[in-house]
Short mmCIF file of C-alpha atoms in Angstrom, two decimals:
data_model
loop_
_atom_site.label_atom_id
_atom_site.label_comp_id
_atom_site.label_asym_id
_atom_site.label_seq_id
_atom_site.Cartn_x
_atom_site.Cartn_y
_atom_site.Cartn_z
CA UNK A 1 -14.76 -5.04 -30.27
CA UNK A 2 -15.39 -7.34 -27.25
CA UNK A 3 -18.84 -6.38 -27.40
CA UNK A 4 -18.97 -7.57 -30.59
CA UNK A 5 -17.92 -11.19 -29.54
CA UNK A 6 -18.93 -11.26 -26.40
CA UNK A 7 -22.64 -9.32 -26.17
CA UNK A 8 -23.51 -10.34 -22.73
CA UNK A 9 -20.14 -9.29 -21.46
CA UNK A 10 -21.03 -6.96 -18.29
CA UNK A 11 -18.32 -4.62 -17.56
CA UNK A 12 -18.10 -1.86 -14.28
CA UNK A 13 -14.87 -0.03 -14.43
CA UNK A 14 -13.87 1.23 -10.59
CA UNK A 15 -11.18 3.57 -10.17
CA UNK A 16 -9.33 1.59 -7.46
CA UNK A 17 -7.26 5.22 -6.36
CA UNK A 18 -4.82 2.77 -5.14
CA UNK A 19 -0.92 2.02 -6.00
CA UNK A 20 0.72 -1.12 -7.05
CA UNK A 21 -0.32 -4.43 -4.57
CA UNK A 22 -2.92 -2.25 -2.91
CA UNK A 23 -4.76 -2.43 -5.85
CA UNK A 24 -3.73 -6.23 -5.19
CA UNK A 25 -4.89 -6.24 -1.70
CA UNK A 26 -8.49 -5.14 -3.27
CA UNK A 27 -9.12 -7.66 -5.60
CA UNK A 28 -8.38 -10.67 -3.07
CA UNK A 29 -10.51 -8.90 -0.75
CA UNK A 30 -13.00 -9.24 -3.57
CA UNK A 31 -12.25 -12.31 -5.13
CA UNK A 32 -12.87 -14.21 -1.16
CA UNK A 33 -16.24 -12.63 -1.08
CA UNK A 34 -16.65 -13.91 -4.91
CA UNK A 35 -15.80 -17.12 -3.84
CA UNK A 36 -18.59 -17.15 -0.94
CA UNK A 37 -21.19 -16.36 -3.33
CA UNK A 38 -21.36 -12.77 -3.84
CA UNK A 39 -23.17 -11.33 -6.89
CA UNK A 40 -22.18 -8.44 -9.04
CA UNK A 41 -23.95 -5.63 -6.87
CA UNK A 42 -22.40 -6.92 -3.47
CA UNK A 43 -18.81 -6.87 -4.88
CA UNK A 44 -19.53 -3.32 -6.55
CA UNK A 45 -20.27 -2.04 -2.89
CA UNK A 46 -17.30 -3.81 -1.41
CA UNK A 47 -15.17 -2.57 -4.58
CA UNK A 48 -16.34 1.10 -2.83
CA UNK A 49 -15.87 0.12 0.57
CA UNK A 50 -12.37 -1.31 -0.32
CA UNK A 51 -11.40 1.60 -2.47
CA UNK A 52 -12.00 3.86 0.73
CA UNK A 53 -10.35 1.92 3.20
CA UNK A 54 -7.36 -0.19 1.65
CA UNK A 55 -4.24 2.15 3.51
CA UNK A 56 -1.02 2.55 1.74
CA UNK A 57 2.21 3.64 3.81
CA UNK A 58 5.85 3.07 2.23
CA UNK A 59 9.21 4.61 2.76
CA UNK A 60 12.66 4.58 0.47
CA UNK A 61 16.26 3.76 1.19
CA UNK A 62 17.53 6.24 -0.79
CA UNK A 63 16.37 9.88 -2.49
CA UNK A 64 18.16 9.06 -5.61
CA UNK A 65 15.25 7.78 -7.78
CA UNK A 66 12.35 10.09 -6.60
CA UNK A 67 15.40 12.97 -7.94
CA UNK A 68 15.87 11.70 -10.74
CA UNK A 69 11.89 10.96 -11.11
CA UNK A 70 11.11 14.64 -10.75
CA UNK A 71 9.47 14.32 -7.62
CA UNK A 72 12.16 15.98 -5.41
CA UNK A 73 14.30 18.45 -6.46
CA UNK A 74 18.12 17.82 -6.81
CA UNK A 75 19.15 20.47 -4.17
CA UNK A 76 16.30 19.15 -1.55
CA UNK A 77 17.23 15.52 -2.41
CA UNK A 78 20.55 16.18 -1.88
CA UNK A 79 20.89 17.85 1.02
CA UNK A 80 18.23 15.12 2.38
CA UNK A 81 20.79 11.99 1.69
CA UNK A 82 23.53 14.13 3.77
CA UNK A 83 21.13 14.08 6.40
CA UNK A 84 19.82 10.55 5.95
CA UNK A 85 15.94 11.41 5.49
CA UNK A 86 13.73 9.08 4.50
CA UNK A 87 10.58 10.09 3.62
CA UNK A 88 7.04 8.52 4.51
CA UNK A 89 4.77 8.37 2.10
CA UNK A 90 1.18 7.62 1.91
CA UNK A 91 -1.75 7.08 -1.15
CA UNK A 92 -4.27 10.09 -0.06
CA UNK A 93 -7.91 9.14 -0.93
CA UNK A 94 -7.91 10.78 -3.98
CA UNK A 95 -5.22 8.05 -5.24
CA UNK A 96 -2.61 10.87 -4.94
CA UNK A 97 1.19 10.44 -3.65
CA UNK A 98 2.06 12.54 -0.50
CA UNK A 99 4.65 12.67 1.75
CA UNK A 100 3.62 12.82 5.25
CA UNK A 101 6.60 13.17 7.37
CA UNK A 102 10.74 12.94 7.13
CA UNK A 103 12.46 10.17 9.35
CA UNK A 104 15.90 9.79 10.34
CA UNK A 105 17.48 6.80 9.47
CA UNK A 106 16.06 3.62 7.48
CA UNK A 107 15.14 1.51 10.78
CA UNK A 108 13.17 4.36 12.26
CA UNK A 109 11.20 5.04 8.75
CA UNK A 110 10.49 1.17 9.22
CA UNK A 111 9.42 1.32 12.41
CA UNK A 112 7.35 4.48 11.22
CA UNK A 113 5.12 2.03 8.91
CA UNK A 114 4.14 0.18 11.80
CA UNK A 115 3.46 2.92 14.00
CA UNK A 116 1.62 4.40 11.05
CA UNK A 117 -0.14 1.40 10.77
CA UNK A 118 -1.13 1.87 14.15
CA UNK A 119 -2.77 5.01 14.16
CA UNK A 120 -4.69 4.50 10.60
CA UNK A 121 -6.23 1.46 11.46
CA UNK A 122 -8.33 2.46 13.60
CA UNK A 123 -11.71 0.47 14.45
CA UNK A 124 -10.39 -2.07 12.23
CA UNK A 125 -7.62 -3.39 14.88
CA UNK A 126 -9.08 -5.93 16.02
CA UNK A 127 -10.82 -6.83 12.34
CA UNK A 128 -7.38 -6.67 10.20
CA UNK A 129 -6.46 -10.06 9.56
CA UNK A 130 -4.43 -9.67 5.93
CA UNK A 131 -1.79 -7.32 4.87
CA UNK A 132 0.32 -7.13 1.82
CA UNK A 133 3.71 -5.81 1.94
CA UNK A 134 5.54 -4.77 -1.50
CA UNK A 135 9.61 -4.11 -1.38
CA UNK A 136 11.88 -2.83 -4.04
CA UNK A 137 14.29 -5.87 -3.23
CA UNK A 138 14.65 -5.75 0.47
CA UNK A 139 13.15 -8.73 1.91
CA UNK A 140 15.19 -8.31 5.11
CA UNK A 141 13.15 -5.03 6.05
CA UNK A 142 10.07 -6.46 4.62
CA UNK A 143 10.16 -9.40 7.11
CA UNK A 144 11.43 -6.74 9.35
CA UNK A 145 7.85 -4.83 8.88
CA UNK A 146 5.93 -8.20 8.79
CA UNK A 147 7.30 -9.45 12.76
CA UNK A 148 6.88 -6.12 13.83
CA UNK A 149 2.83 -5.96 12.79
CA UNK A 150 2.75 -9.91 13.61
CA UNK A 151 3.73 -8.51 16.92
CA UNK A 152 0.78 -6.39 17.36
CA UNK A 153 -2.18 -7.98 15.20
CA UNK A 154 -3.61 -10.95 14.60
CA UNK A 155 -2.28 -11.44 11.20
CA UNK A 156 -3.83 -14.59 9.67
CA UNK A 157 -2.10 -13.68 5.83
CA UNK A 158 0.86 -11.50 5.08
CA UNK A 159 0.80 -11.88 0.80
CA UNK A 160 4.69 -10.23 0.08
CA UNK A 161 6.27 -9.42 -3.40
CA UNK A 162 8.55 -7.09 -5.15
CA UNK A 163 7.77 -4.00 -6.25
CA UNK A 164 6.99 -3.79 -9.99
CA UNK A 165 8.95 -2.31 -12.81
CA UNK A 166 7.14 0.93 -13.10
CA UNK A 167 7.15 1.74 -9.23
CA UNK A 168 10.67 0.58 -8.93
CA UNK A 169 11.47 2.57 -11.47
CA UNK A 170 10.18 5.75 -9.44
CA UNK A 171 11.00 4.39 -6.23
CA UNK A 172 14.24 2.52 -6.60
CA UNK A 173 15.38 -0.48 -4.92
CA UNK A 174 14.99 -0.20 -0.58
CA UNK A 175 11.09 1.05 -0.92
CA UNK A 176 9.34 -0.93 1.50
CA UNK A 177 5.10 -0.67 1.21
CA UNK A 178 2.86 -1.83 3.80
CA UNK A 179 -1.07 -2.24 2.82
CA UNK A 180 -3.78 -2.74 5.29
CA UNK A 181 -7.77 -1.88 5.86
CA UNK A 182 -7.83 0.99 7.57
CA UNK A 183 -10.32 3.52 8.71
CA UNK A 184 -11.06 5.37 5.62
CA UNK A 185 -7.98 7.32 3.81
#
């Protein structure tokens, strides 16, 4: 028991109702305001404020894995690859997956992100100096994403990896993630 060994250990679970790196994007946020000095109870509130206003919007390259994940019927998924649809997903503020709108074509659901990030930004525009982009081994259309919002924002830090094994897994290889702070989700 950690307790046990450790008695002064002083733990605070938060439910970070985020997915993969914007769970990341989070704990930097947190660990720069630990490294200025912040004591337990500031971080918890930022932990909240962070929790309600980290944005996650993503796409995929192909249907194939959310089929074969259950999250899409065959016939659906199917018929969507025909028509090259690309879904555009977002984590709701509840932590939950949803698909908010179809694109045509894996440029436009890129250029969808953006736009997306766009409108769900909001008063933070001018505040949003960090984003964190996650791909499923498509650096090209991450880099892609990153000009596009360099374009637009004043972007002191992009932080970009690879998706990990359990949202690849779900995902497959093309998803392409783009976290921000946003007005709340």
């Amino acid at each position: 028991n950690i307790l046990e060994d450790y008695p002064d250990f002083d733990l605070t679970i938060v439910d970070s109702k985020s997915a993969a790196i914007g769970f990341g994007l989070i704990v930097y946020k947190l660990l720069l305001l630990r490294e200025a000095g912040a004591d337990k109870e500031k971080l918890l509130r930022a932990a909240d404020f962070y929790v309600n206003h980290i944005r996650h919007v993503f796409t995929v390259s192909t249907l194939r894995y959310l089929i074969k994940g259950g999250r899409l019927s065959k016939w659906k998924g199917t018929a969507g690859e025909l028509l090259d649809m690309k879904p555009v997903l977002i984590v709701d503020k509840d932590g939950s997956l949803q698909v908010l709108k179809t694109i045509r074509g894996r440029k436009k659901s890129l250029q969808e992100l953006v736009k997306l990030m766009d409108e769900k930004i909001g008063s933070y525009h001018d505040t949003c100096h960090t984003i964190f982009i996650s791909h499923g081994d498509c650096e090209e259309d991450a880099n892609y994403v990153a000009e596009k919002v360099k374009e637009k924002y004043q972007i002191n830090t992009i932080i970009m990896n690879q998706v990990g094994a359990t949202i690849g897994a779900h995902s497959g290889p093309g998803t392409m993630a783009l976290f921000f702070v946003g007005d709340e989700r």
